[in-house]
Amino acid sequence: MEQVSPMAVPHDSHETSYLLPPNSKDWEGHGIPDFVYGQEELVLEGIQWPRDAPGLPEDTVPPSRFDSVLCSAWRQRVELGLFRYRLGELQTQTLPGAVGFVAQLNVERGAQRRRPQSISSVKQAFDPALFNFNKIRPGEVLFRLLREPDLPGALQQEDILVMINVSPLEWGHVLLVPEPTRGLPQRLLPGALRAGVEAVLLSSHPGFRVGFNSLGGLASVNHLHLHGYYLAHRLPVEGAPSEPLDPGGHLHLLQAVPAPGFLFYTSGPGPDLEALIGRVCRATDYLTDREIAHNLFVTRGAPPGKTSPSSALTGVRVILWARKSSFGVKEGEAFNVALCELAGHLPVKTSQDFSSLTEAAALALIQDCLLPPAQAEEVRAALVALIAQDEQ
């Protein structure tokens, strides 16, 4: 069955420059179109799941310009055969139990995705001889994401390319890649994180999420990139309760989700968002410098504290998980644990595992990837101390 986009996309005149010419010989000279956005396009309020969620919000949420451009350009690349497989409508189920795991059967990704690179260190240097995003085919890049210079914190303009993930997890699966020619290793930088958070705010779809896998945290390419994709389902991390870890309330411990994670929250752009980006990147720098793998997930969500799954999506949650390093893919498992699995989205590789997977089995796979308790406590104390330094 053909996959339906997360929203009805109007085909109006402003989209045409984001589409490739019909003849592939013309793609090389087509150039990369710019998607320039300003403060007014960052959608802060009124984004909610429809009452009958899970489902597609197309009837209740008009697409933003970002959604229209991304979905129409992505759909065209599907029609042009630029993906490794044609993503059908994915069989989806919410696993019975308290967590609310969203499991999806994605056999093609399990079988056809590019083999992960050989990684031996969270701090591994970029190697131009290996596959990287300077080696992709013309046509895989959708557009260049550019902030208007008047946005807060825009002292240094980041050049972010938005390109298709040729082995998609879900509809609209893209990569956000800071200028590829810089040859940046897979280590989170403030400009890349800012682009990821603002991409979530540019979408009017509550299910557009962004994430980052470190080396050792199942990043398969050592070239700085974030993932973005649509998933028309609530996830446990959006409204899970948390407890504050620092007096200023800037760092929280997320509870009652697949794995305890560090929660950062912002209600929108401005100084609050810039402070969050600084805190998160200091935390990921700490982990990287100590060879501790990690995953990060950005989603609209509820403020920290005693929240519930139905809580309003009033801001953006950034969740960071420190975890055991895993170099290479475990072939025999139902799923591999990275950014979306820790958030409660489980892309499962085989129909047998999809039909037999239980919440207990999923939790066991995820918890096997977490740090031992003593090391987890050490990381927690160190990050609390890092945040405290900010307050001085």
mmCIF file of C-alpha atoms in Angstrom:
data_model
loop_
_atom_site.group_PDB
_atom_site.id
_atom_site.type_symbol
_atom_site.label_atom_id
_atom_site.label_comp_id
_atom_site.label_asym_id
_atom_site.label_seq_id
_atom_site.Cartn_x
_atom_site.Cartn_y
_atom_site.Cartn_z
ATOM 1 C CA MET A 1 0.000 0.000 0.000
ATOM 2 C CA GLU A 2 1.313 3.448 -0.880
ATOM 3 C CA GLN A 3 2.554 5.545 2.051
ATOM 4 C CA VAL A 4 0.486 8.645 2.714
ATOM 5 C CA SER A 5 2.306 11.818 3.662
ATOM 6 C CA PRO A 6 1.715 13.163 7.171
ATOM 7 C CA MET A 7 -0.318 16.029 5.758
ATOM 8 C CA ALA A 8 -2.073 17.138 2.630
ATOM 9 C CA VAL A 9 0.510 19.231 0.815
ATOM 10 C CA PRO A 10 -0.811 22.021 -1.392
ATOM 11 C CA HIS A 11 1.106 22.341 -4.645
ATOM 12 C CA ASP A 12 1.498 26.069 -5.050
ATOM 13 C CA SER A 13 3.951 28.173 -6.951
ATOM 14 C CA HIS A 14 6.535 28.711 -4.218
ATOM 15 C CA GLU A 15 7.401 24.998 -4.224
ATOM 16 C CA THR A 16 8.511 24.691 -7.818
ATOM 17 C CA SER A 17 12.112 25.743 -7.243
ATOM 18 C CA TYR A 18 12.530 22.901 -4.705
ATOM 19 C CA LEU A 19 11.733 20.253 -7.306
ATOM 20 C CA LEU A 20 14.346 18.698 -9.589
ATOM 21 C CA PRO A 21 14.172 19.044 -13.345
ATOM 22 C CA PRO A 22 12.584 15.933 -14.915
ATOM 23 C CA ASN A 23 15.792 14.986 -16.744
ATOM 24 C CA SER A 24 18.493 13.584 -14.438
ATOM 25 C CA LYS A 25 21.179 15.048 -16.703
ATOM 26 C CA ASP A 26 20.085 18.498 -15.534
ATOM 27 C CA TRP A 27 20.348 17.746 -11.796
ATOM 28 C CA GLU A 28 24.047 18.562 -11.470
ATOM 29 C CA GLY A 29 23.540 22.126 -12.681
ATOM 30 C CA HIS A 30 20.239 22.617 -10.858
ATOM 31 C CA GLY A 31 21.912 24.107 -7.805
ATOM 32 C CA ILE A 32 20.685 23.764 -4.226
ATOM 33 C CA PRO A 33 17.681 25.992 -3.453
ATOM 34 C CA ASP A 34 17.700 28.009 -0.229
ATOM 35 C CA PHE A 35 14.927 27.714 2.353
ATOM 36 C CA VAL A 36 15.267 31.001 4.246
ATOM 37 C CA TYR A 37 13.198 31.336 7.412
ATOM 38 C CA GLY A 38 12.626 34.034 9.984
ATOM 39 C CA GLN A 39 11.446 34.243 13.565
ATOM 40 C CA GLU A 40 7.802 34.488 12.517
ATOM 41 C CA GLU A 41 7.875 30.970 11.017
ATOM 42 C CA LEU A 42 8.896 29.258 14.250
ATOM 43 C CA VAL A 43 5.549 27.877 15.423
ATOM 44 C CA LEU A 44 5.372 28.093 19.209
ATOM 45 C CA GLU A 45 1.725 27.650 20.144
ATOM 46 C CA GLY A 46 -1.318 25.674 19.167
ATOM 47 C CA ILE A 47 0.431 22.485 18.017
ATOM 48 C CA GLN A 48 -1.483 19.540 19.453
ATOM 49 C CA TRP A 49 -2.322 15.977 18.582
ATOM 50 C CA PRO A 50 -5.932 15.580 17.413
ATOM 51 C CA ARG A 51 -8.191 14.015 20.023
ATOM 52 C CA ASP A 52 -8.422 10.744 18.135
ATOM 53 C CA ALA A 53 -4.615 10.391 17.937
ATOM 54 C CA PRO A 54 -2.678 8.392 17.011
ATOM 55 C CA GLY A 55 -3.381 9.232 13.422
ATOM 56 C CA LEU A 56 -2.510 11.674 10.720
ATOM 57 C CA PRO A 57 -3.041 15.310 11.750
ATOM 58 C CA GLU A 58 -3.648 16.463 8.181
ATOM 59 C CA ASP A 59 -7.290 17.301 8.882
ATOM 60 C CA THR A 60 -6.569 19.459 11.904
ATOM 61 C CA VAL A 61 -3.122 20.914 11.238
ATOM 62 C CA PRO A 62 -2.472 22.895 8.077
ATOM 63 C CA PRO A 63 1.091 22.265 6.914
ATOM 64 C CA SER A 64 3.650 24.974 7.464
ATOM 65 C CA ARG A 65 5.763 26.233 4.555
ATOM 66 C CA PHE A 66 8.597 24.012 5.833
ATOM 67 C CA ASP A 67 6.329 20.932 5.804
ATOM 68 C CA SER A 68 4.994 21.721 2.333
ATOM 69 C CA VAL A 69 8.447 22.195 0.842
ATOM 70 C CA LEU A 70 10.029 19.175 2.580
ATOM 71 C CA CYS A 71 7.156 16.779 1.805
ATOM 72 C CA SER A 72 6.735 17.802 -1.835
ATOM 73 C CA ALA A 73 10.484 17.617 -2.556
ATOM 74 C CA TRP A 74 10.796 14.314 -0.656
ATOM 75 C CA ARG A 75 7.829 12.829 -2.522
ATOM 76 C CA GLN A 76 9.374 13.817 -5.850
ATOM 77 C CA ARG A 77 12.600 11.973 -4.923
ATOM 78 C CA VAL A 78 10.475 8.899 -4.185
ATOM 79 C CA GLU A 79 8.932 9.123 -7.659
ATOM 80 C CA LEU A 80 12.394 9.584 -9.196
ATOM 81 C CA GLY A 81 13.677 6.403 -7.523
ATOM 82 C CA LEU A 82 16.427 8.021 -5.462
ATOM 83 C CA PHE A 83 15.770 5.840 -2.393
ATOM 84 C CA ARG A 84 17.101 2.321 -1.809
ATOM 85 C CA TYR A 85 13.509 1.120 -1.461
ATOM 86 C CA ARG A 86 10.033 2.531 -1.845
ATOM 87 C CA LEU A 87 8.600 3.100 1.611
ATOM 88 C CA GLY A 88 5.153 1.564 1.814
ATOM 89 C CA GLU A 89 2.686 2.210 4.576
ATOM 90 C CA LEU A 90 4.422 0.719 7.597
ATOM 91 C CA GLN A 91 2.548 -1.761 9.750
ATOM 92 C CA THR A 92 2.380 -0.083 13.158
ATOM 93 C CA GLN A 93 1.273 -1.187 16.608
ATOM 94 C CA THR A 94 1.407 0.224 20.116
ATOM 95 C CA LEU A 95 2.789 -2.519 22.355
ATOM 96 C CA PRO A 96 0.517 -3.373 25.304
ATOM 97 C CA GLY A 97 1.928 -2.117 28.604
ATOM 98 C CA ALA A 98 2.714 0.968 30.632
ATOM 99 C CA VAL A 99 5.389 2.484 28.358
ATOM 100 C CA GLY A 100 3.461 2.919 25.119
ATOM 101 C CA PHE A 101 6.131 1.734 22.645
ATOM 102 C CA VAL A 102 5.259 2.426 18.997
ATOM 103 C CA ALA A 103 6.590 -0.542 16.973
ATOM 104 C CA GLN A 104 6.833 -0.453 13.179
ATOM 105 C CA LEU A 105 7.753 -3.199 10.753
ATOM 106 C CA ASN A 106 10.430 -1.892 8.357
ATOM 107 C CA VAL A 107 11.932 -4.958 6.668
ATOM 108 C CA GLU A 108 13.568 -3.027 3.818
ATOM 109 C CA ARG A 109 15.593 -0.758 6.074
ATOM 110 C CA GLY A 110 16.860 -3.746 8.015
ATOM 111 C CA ALA A 111 17.932 -5.501 4.814
ATOM 112 C CA GLN A 112 18.996 -2.698 2.483
ATOM 113 C CA ARG A 113 20.524 0.124 4.520
ATOM 114 C CA ARG A 114 24.198 0.919 4.005
ATOM 115 C CA ARG A 115 26.566 -1.088 6.178
ATOM 116 C CA PRO A 116 27.735 1.019 9.144
ATOM 117 C CA GLN A 117 31.323 2.242 9.009
ATOM 118 C CA SER A 118 33.974 0.674 11.191
ATOM 119 C CA ILE A 119 34.033 2.865 14.283
ATOM 120 C CA SER A 120 36.328 2.297 17.250
ATOM 121 C CA SER A 121 36.080 5.570 19.212
ATOM 122 C CA VAL A 122 33.444 8.131 20.128
ATOM 123 C CA LYS A 123 36.092 10.742 19.225
ATOM 124 C CA GLN A 124 37.136 9.208 15.904
ATOM 125 C CA ALA A 125 38.388 11.721 13.321
ATOM 126 C CA PHE A 126 36.642 12.308 9.994
ATOM 127 C CA ASP A 127 38.085 10.139 7.227
ATOM 128 C CA PRO A 128 37.480 11.547 3.717
ATOM 129 C CA ALA A 129 38.276 8.133 2.178
ATOM 130 C CA LEU A 130 35.151 6.576 3.741
ATOM 131 C CA PHE A 131 31.581 7.234 2.617
ATOM 132 C CA ASN A 132 30.510 10.759 3.561
ATOM 133 C CA PHE A 133 27.934 13.299 2.462
ATOM 134 C CA ASN A 134 30.258 14.841 -0.122
ATOM 135 C CA LYS A 135 29.816 11.587 -2.078
ATOM 136 C CA ILE A 136 26.042 11.499 -2.470
ATOM 137 C CA ARG A 137 24.284 11.636 -5.832
ATOM 138 C CA PRO A 138 22.973 14.905 -7.289
ATOM 139 C CA GLY A 139 19.327 15.177 -6.412
ATOM 140 C CA GLU A 140 19.565 13.776 -2.872
ATOM 141 C CA VAL A 141 19.835 17.302 -1.401
ATOM 142 C CA LEU A 142 16.403 18.920 -1.005
ATOM 143 C CA PHE A 143 17.409 22.427 0.090
ATOM 144 C CA ARG A 144 19.747 24.539 2.177
ATOM 145 C CA LEU A 145 18.256 25.611 5.514
ATOM 146 C CA LEU A 146 19.148 29.256 6.252
ATOM 147 C CA ARG A 147 18.101 31.427 9.171
ATOM 148 C CA GLU A 148 17.536 35.114 8.614
ATOM 149 C CA PRO A 149 20.325 37.060 10.332
ATOM 150 C CA ASP A 150 17.908 38.870 12.655
ATOM 151 C CA LEU A 151 17.111 35.696 14.603
ATOM 152 C CA PRO A 152 18.462 35.601 18.181
ATOM 153 C CA GLY A 153 21.893 34.042 18.425
ATOM 154 C CA ALA A 154 22.516 34.181 14.687
ATOM 155 C CA LEU A 155 25.995 35.598 14.977
ATOM 156 C CA GLN A 156 27.424 32.788 12.867
ATOM 157 C CA GLN A 157 25.281 31.615 9.985
ATOM 158 C CA GLU A 158 25.314 27.818 9.734
ATOM 159 C CA ASP A 159 24.985 26.332 6.280
ATOM 160 C CA ILE A 160 22.744 23.276 6.817
ATOM 161 C CA LEU A 161 21.900 20.976 3.924
ATOM 162 C CA VAL A 162 18.662 18.999 4.187
ATOM 163 C CA MET A 163 18.985 15.753 2.220
ATOM 164 C CA ILE A 164 17.020 12.526 1.918
ATOM 165 C CA ASN A 165 17.982 9.499 3.971
ATOM 166 C CA VAL A 166 18.093 6.924 1.179
ATOM 167 C CA SER A 167 17.144 4.184 3.702
ATOM 168 C CA PRO A 168 14.160 5.895 5.342
ATOM 169 C CA LEU A 169 12.711 4.977 8.720
ATOM 170 C CA GLU A 170 9.479 6.815 8.038
ATOM 171 C CA TRP A 171 7.846 9.373 5.784
ATOM 172 C CA GLY A 172 9.938 12.499 5.220
ATOM 173 C CA HIS A 173 13.115 11.001 6.748
ATOM 174 C CA VAL A 174 15.870 13.545 6.088
ATOM 175 C CA LEU A 175 19.382 14.300 7.273
ATOM 176 C CA LEU A 176 20.437 17.755 8.470
ATOM 177 C CA VAL A 177 24.090 18.134 7.503
ATOM 178 C CA PRO A 178 26.192 21.221 8.322
ATOM 179 C CA GLU A 179 28.274 22.268 5.289
ATOM 180 C CA PRO A 180 29.639 18.840 4.225
ATOM 181 C CA THR A 181 32.872 20.163 2.731
ATOM 182 C CA ARG A 182 34.038 21.128 6.232
ATOM 183 C CA GLY A 183 34.510 17.405 6.945
ATOM 184 C CA LEU A 184 33.152 17.562 10.496
ATOM 185 C CA PRO A 185 33.165 14.312 12.504
ATOM 186 C CA GLN A 186 29.986 13.047 14.182
ATOM 187 C CA ARG A 187 30.293 15.272 17.244
ATOM 188 C CA LEU A 188 27.363 17.541 18.098
ATOM 189 C CA LEU A 189 27.965 21.271 17.553
ATOM 190 C CA PRO A 190 25.758 24.206 18.642
ATOM 191 C CA GLY A 191 24.889 25.298 15.092
ATOM 192 C CA ALA A 192 23.735 21.813 14.153
ATOM 193 C CA LEU A 193 21.623 21.431 17.302
ATOM 194 C CA ARG A 194 20.082 24.876 16.794
ATOM 195 C CA ALA A 195 19.084 23.898 13.249
ATOM 196 C CA GLY A 196 17.529 20.701 14.604
ATOM 197 C CA VAL A 197 15.477 22.451 17.294
ATOM 198 C CA GLU A 198 14.365 25.138 14.874
ATOM 199 C CA ALA A 199 13.374 22.515 12.276
ATOM 200 C CA VAL A 200 10.998 21.052 14.880
ATOM 201 C CA LEU A 201 9.609 24.561 15.464
ATOM 202 C CA LEU A 202 9.303 25.188 11.704
ATOM 203 C CA SER A 203 6.983 22.187 11.369
ATOM 204 C CA SER A 204 3.335 22.468 12.354
ATOM 205 C CA HIS A 205 3.156 18.663 12.605
ATOM 206 C CA PRO A 206 3.376 17.451 16.241
ATOM 207 C CA GLY A 207 5.143 14.290 15.032
ATOM 208 C CA PHE A 208 8.133 15.856 13.267
ATOM 209 C CA ARG A 209 11.132 14.858 15.387
ATOM 210 C CA VAL A 210 14.891 15.351 15.142
ATOM 211 C CA GLY A 211 17.680 13.275 16.686
ATOM 212 C CA PHE A 212 21.405 12.623 16.881
ATOM 213 C CA ASN A 213 23.416 9.422 17.349
ATOM 214 C CA SER A 214 27.018 9.729 18.508
ATOM 215 C CA LEU A 215 29.761 7.415 17.326
ATOM 216 C CA GLY A 216 29.340 4.286 19.436
ATOM 217 C CA GLY A 217 25.662 5.276 19.737
ATOM 218 C CA LEU A 218 24.877 3.665 16.372
ATOM 219 C CA ALA A 219 25.806 6.558 14.086
ATOM 220 C CA SER A 220 26.594 4.722 10.861
ATOM 221 C CA VAL A 221 28.466 7.573 9.118
ATOM 222 C CA ASN A 222 31.224 9.610 10.769
ATOM 223 C CA HIS A 223 30.234 12.921 9.180
ATOM 224 C CA LEU A 224 28.199 15.366 11.264
ATOM 225 C CA HIS A 225 24.474 14.883 10.703
ATOM 226 C CA LEU A 226 21.143 14.865 12.511
ATOM 227 C CA HIS A 227 18.045 12.882 11.546
ATOM 228 C CA GLY A 228 14.585 14.362 11.051
ATOM 229 C CA TYR A 229 11.370 12.462 10.279
ATOM 230 C CA TYR A 230 7.592 12.409 10.673
ATOM 231 C CA LEU A 231 5.889 9.854 12.901
ATOM 232 C CA ALA A 232 2.126 10.313 13.269
ATOM 233 C CA HIS A 233 2.067 8.864 16.782
ATOM 234 C CA ARG A 234 2.618 10.190 20.268
ATOM 235 C CA LEU A 235 5.773 8.959 21.956
ATOM 236 C CA PRO A 236 6.323 8.335 25.687
ATOM 237 C CA VAL A 237 9.001 11.029 26.006
ATOM 238 C CA GLU A 238 6.638 13.891 25.050
ATOM 239 C CA GLY A 239 4.846 13.986 28.359
ATOM 240 C CA ALA A 240 6.776 11.687 30.694
ATOM 241 C CA PRO A 241 7.251 13.117 34.200
ATOM 242 C CA SER A 242 10.650 14.318 35.383
ATOM 243 C CA GLU A 243 12.416 15.505 38.493
ATOM 244 C CA PRO A 244 14.784 18.499 38.654
ATOM 245 C CA LEU A 245 18.473 17.728 39.166
ATOM 246 C CA ASP A 246 19.709 21.288 39.702
ATOM 247 C CA PRO A 247 18.369 24.212 41.760
ATOM 248 C CA GLY A 248 17.839 26.346 38.652
ATOM 249 C CA GLY A 249 15.589 23.737 37.052
ATOM 250 C CA HIS A 250 17.645 23.588 33.839
ATOM 251 C CA LEU A 251 18.401 19.853 33.983
ATOM 252 C CA HIS A 252 15.828 17.190 34.737
ATOM 253 C CA LEU A 253 15.838 13.412 34.945
ATOM 254 C CA LEU A 254 13.180 11.899 32.723
ATOM 255 C CA GLN A 255 11.333 9.072 34.418
ATOM 256 C CA ALA A 256 8.794 6.419 33.380
ATOM 257 C CA VAL A 257 10.134 6.068 29.843
ATOM 258 C CA PRO A 258 12.106 3.272 28.157
ATOM 259 C CA ALA A 259 15.357 4.567 29.678
ATOM 260 C CA PRO A 260 16.163 7.334 32.168
ATOM 261 C CA GLY A 261 17.365 10.369 30.239
ATOM 262 C CA PHE A 262 18.480 13.929 30.863
ATOM 263 C CA LEU A 263 15.753 16.386 29.918
ATOM 264 C CA PHE A 264 16.349 19.941 28.711
ATOM 265 C CA TYR A 265 13.343 22.121 27.843
ATOM 266 C CA THR A 266 12.712 25.406 26.069
ATOM 267 C CA SER A 267 9.475 27.251 25.431
ATOM 268 C CA GLY A 268 10.802 28.809 22.238
ATOM 269 C CA PRO A 269 13.451 30.882 20.449
ATOM 270 C CA GLY A 270 15.448 33.640 22.103
ATOM 271 C CA PRO A 271 17.873 33.622 25.044
ATOM 272 C CA ASP A 272 16.169 30.566 26.584
ATOM 273 C CA LEU A 273 16.825 28.474 23.465
ATOM 274 C CA GLU A 274 20.411 29.711 23.160
ATOM 275 C CA ALA A 275 21.059 28.795 26.813
ATOM 276 C CA LEU A 276 19.610 25.312 26.216
ATOM 277 C CA ILE A 277 21.845 24.758 23.172
ATOM 278 C CA GLY A 278 24.898 25.737 25.215
ATOM 279 C CA ARG A 279 23.982 23.398 28.078
ATOM 280 C CA VAL A 280 23.243 20.430 25.828
ATOM 281 C CA CYS A 281 26.474 20.823 23.860
ATOM 282 C CA ARG A 282 28.547 21.139 27.040
ATOM 283 C CA ALA A 283 26.947 17.887 28.194
ATOM 284 C CA THR A 284 27.642 16.080 24.896
ATOM 285 C CA ASP A 285 31.216 17.457 24.868
ATOM 286 C CA TYR A 286 31.716 16.026 28.371
ATOM 287 C CA LEU A 287 30.453 12.617 27.214
ATOM 288 C CA THR A 288 32.464 12.610 23.970
ATOM 289 C CA ASP A 289 35.688 13.625 25.711
ATOM 290 C CA ARG A 290 35.266 10.671 28.064
ATOM 291 C CA GLU A 291 34.416 8.161 25.315
ATOM 292 C CA ILE A 292 30.803 7.819 26.487
ATOM 293 C CA ALA A 293 28.394 7.161 23.615
ATOM 294 C CA HIS A 294 25.093 9.002 23.606
ATOM 295 C CA ASN A 295 21.829 9.603 21.747
ATOM 296 C CA LEU A 296 19.706 12.718 21.616
ATOM 297 C CA PHE A 297 16.054 13.285 20.663
ATOM 298 C CA VAL A 298 14.228 16.571 19.972
ATOM 299 C CA THR A 299 10.429 16.658 20.085
ATOM 300 C CA ARG A 300 7.602 18.988 20.930
ATOM 301 C CA GLY A 301 6.515 18.190 24.455
ATOM 302 C CA ALA A 302 5.256 19.237 27.843
ATOM 303 C CA PRO A 303 7.214 21.280 30.396
ATOM 304 C CA PRO A 304 9.262 19.344 32.959
ATOM 305 C CA GLY A 305 7.640 18.139 36.154
ATOM 306 C CA LYS A 306 4.607 16.016 36.944
ATOM 307 C CA THR A 307 3.169 15.781 33.469
ATOM 308 C CA SER A 308 0.987 13.231 31.736
ATOM 309 C CA PRO A 309 0.828 11.740 28.232
ATOM 310 C CA SER A 310 -2.048 14.104 27.376
ATOM 311 C CA SER A 311 -0.105 17.195 28.466
ATOM 312 C CA ALA A 312 0.003 20.121 26.095
ATOM 313 C CA LEU A 313 2.931 20.367 23.682
ATOM 314 C CA THR A 314 3.911 23.827 24.922
ATOM 315 C CA GLY A 315 7.612 23.746 24.053
ATOM 316 C CA VAL A 316 10.503 21.616 22.867
ATOM 317 C CA ARG A 317 12.024 18.759 24.854
ATOM 318 C CA VAL A 318 15.628 17.755 24.179
ATOM 319 C CA ILE A 319 16.424 14.391 25.774
ATOM 320 C CA LEU A 320 19.980 13.097 26.122
ATOM 321 C CA TRP A 321 20.862 9.506 26.965
ATOM 322 C CA ALA A 322 24.367 8.345 27.930
ATOM 323 C CA ARG A 323 24.818 4.691 27.048
ATOM 324 C CA LYS A 324 27.273 1.835 26.551
ATOM 325 C CA SER A 325 29.287 2.137 23.371
ATOM 326 C CA SER A 326 28.147 -0.240 20.647
ATOM 327 C CA PHE A 327 30.448 -0.512 17.637
ATOM 328 C CA GLY A 328 28.741 -2.386 14.819
ATOM 329 C CA VAL A 329 25.183 -3.676 14.412
ATOM 330 C CA LYS A 330 23.827 -6.665 16.321
ATOM 331 C CA GLU A 331 22.227 -8.649 13.527
ATOM 332 C CA GLY A 332 20.129 -11.027 15.609
ATOM 333 C CA GLU A 333 18.159 -8.456 17.616
ATOM 334 C CA ALA A 334 14.598 -7.346 16.857
ATOM 335 C CA PHE A 335 15.858 -3.751 16.718
ATOM 336 C CA ASN A 336 19.035 -1.767 17.336
ATOM 337 C CA VAL A 337 18.977 0.775 20.144
ATOM 338 C CA ALA A 338 19.587 4.352 19.006
ATOM 339 C CA LEU A 339 17.795 7.728 19.140
ATOM 340 C CA CYS A 340 14.283 6.652 18.149
ATOM 341 C CA GLU A 341 14.218 3.412 20.162
ATOM 342 C CA LEU A 342 15.192 5.246 23.368
ATOM 343 C CA ALA A 343 12.313 7.649 22.680
ATOM 344 C CA GLY A 344 9.869 4.755 22.336
ATOM 345 C CA HIS A 345 9.753 4.306 18.528
ATOM 346 C CA LEU A 346 10.834 0.795 17.558
ATOM 347 C CA PRO A 347 11.548 0.088 13.861
ATOM 348 C CA VAL A 348 11.552 -3.731 13.814
ATOM 349 C CA LYS A 349 13.464 -5.671 11.143
ATOM 350 C CA THR A 350 11.454 -8.894 10.679
ATOM 351 C CA SER A 351 7.763 -9.791 10.642
ATOM 352 C CA GLN A 352 8.415 -12.611 13.118
ATOM 353 C CA ASP A 353 9.908 -10.204 15.679
ATOM 354 C CA PHE A 354 7.171 -7.656 14.962
ATOM 355 C CA SER A 355 4.410 -10.136 15.754
ATOM 356 C CA SER A 356 6.091 -11.550 18.873
ATOM 357 C CA LEU A 357 7.674 -8.413 20.417
ATOM 358 C CA THR A 358 6.524 -7.584 23.946
ATOM 359 C CA GLU A 359 7.103 -4.553 26.125
ATOM 360 C CA ALA A 360 9.242 -6.633 28.487
ATOM 361 C CA ALA A 361 11.462 -7.859 25.631
ATOM 362 C CA ALA A 362 11.836 -4.337 24.255
ATOM 363 C CA LEU A 363 12.759 -2.961 27.675
ATOM 364 C CA ALA A 364 15.327 -5.719 28.159
ATOM 365 C CA LEU A 365 17.006 -4.891 24.824
ATOM 366 C CA ILE A 366 17.092 -1.179 25.670
ATOM 367 C CA GLN A 367 18.285 -1.610 29.257
ATOM 368 C CA ASP A 368 21.110 -3.830 28.049
ATOM 369 C CA CYS A 369 22.522 -0.751 26.281
ATOM 370 C CA LEU A 370 22.488 1.546 29.321
ATOM 371 C CA LEU A 371 25.466 2.441 31.491
ATOM 372 C CA PRO A 372 26.088 0.394 34.650
ATOM 373 C CA PRO A 373 24.496 2.106 37.693
ATOM 374 C CA ALA A 374 27.775 3.379 39.185
ATOM 375 C CA GLN A 375 28.871 4.993 35.914
ATOM 376 C CA ALA A 376 25.389 6.390 35.310
ATOM 377 C CA GLU A 377 25.495 8.050 38.737
ATOM 378 C CA GLU A 378 28.943 9.468 37.995
ATOM 379 C CA VAL A 379 27.692 10.995 34.719
ATOM 380 C CA ARG A 380 24.635 12.400 36.448
ATOM 381 C CA ALA A 381 26.748 14.110 39.133
ATOM 382 C CA ALA A 382 29.133 15.484 36.495
ATOM 383 C CA LEU A 383 26.346 16.974 34.366
ATOM 384 C CA VAL A 384 24.707 18.554 37.429
ATOM 385 C CA ALA A 385 28.089 20.124 38.256
ATOM 386 C CA LEU A 386 28.452 21.357 34.646
ATOM 387 C CA ILE A 387 25.039 23.023 34.774
ATOM 388 C CA ALA A 388 25.860 24.557 38.167
ATOM 389 C CA GLN A 389 28.902 26.233 36.623
ATOM 390 C CA ASP A 390 26.547 28.032 34.222
ATOM 391 C CA GLU A 391 24.686 29.534 37.142
ATOM 392 C CA GLN A 392 27.756 31.102 38.729
#
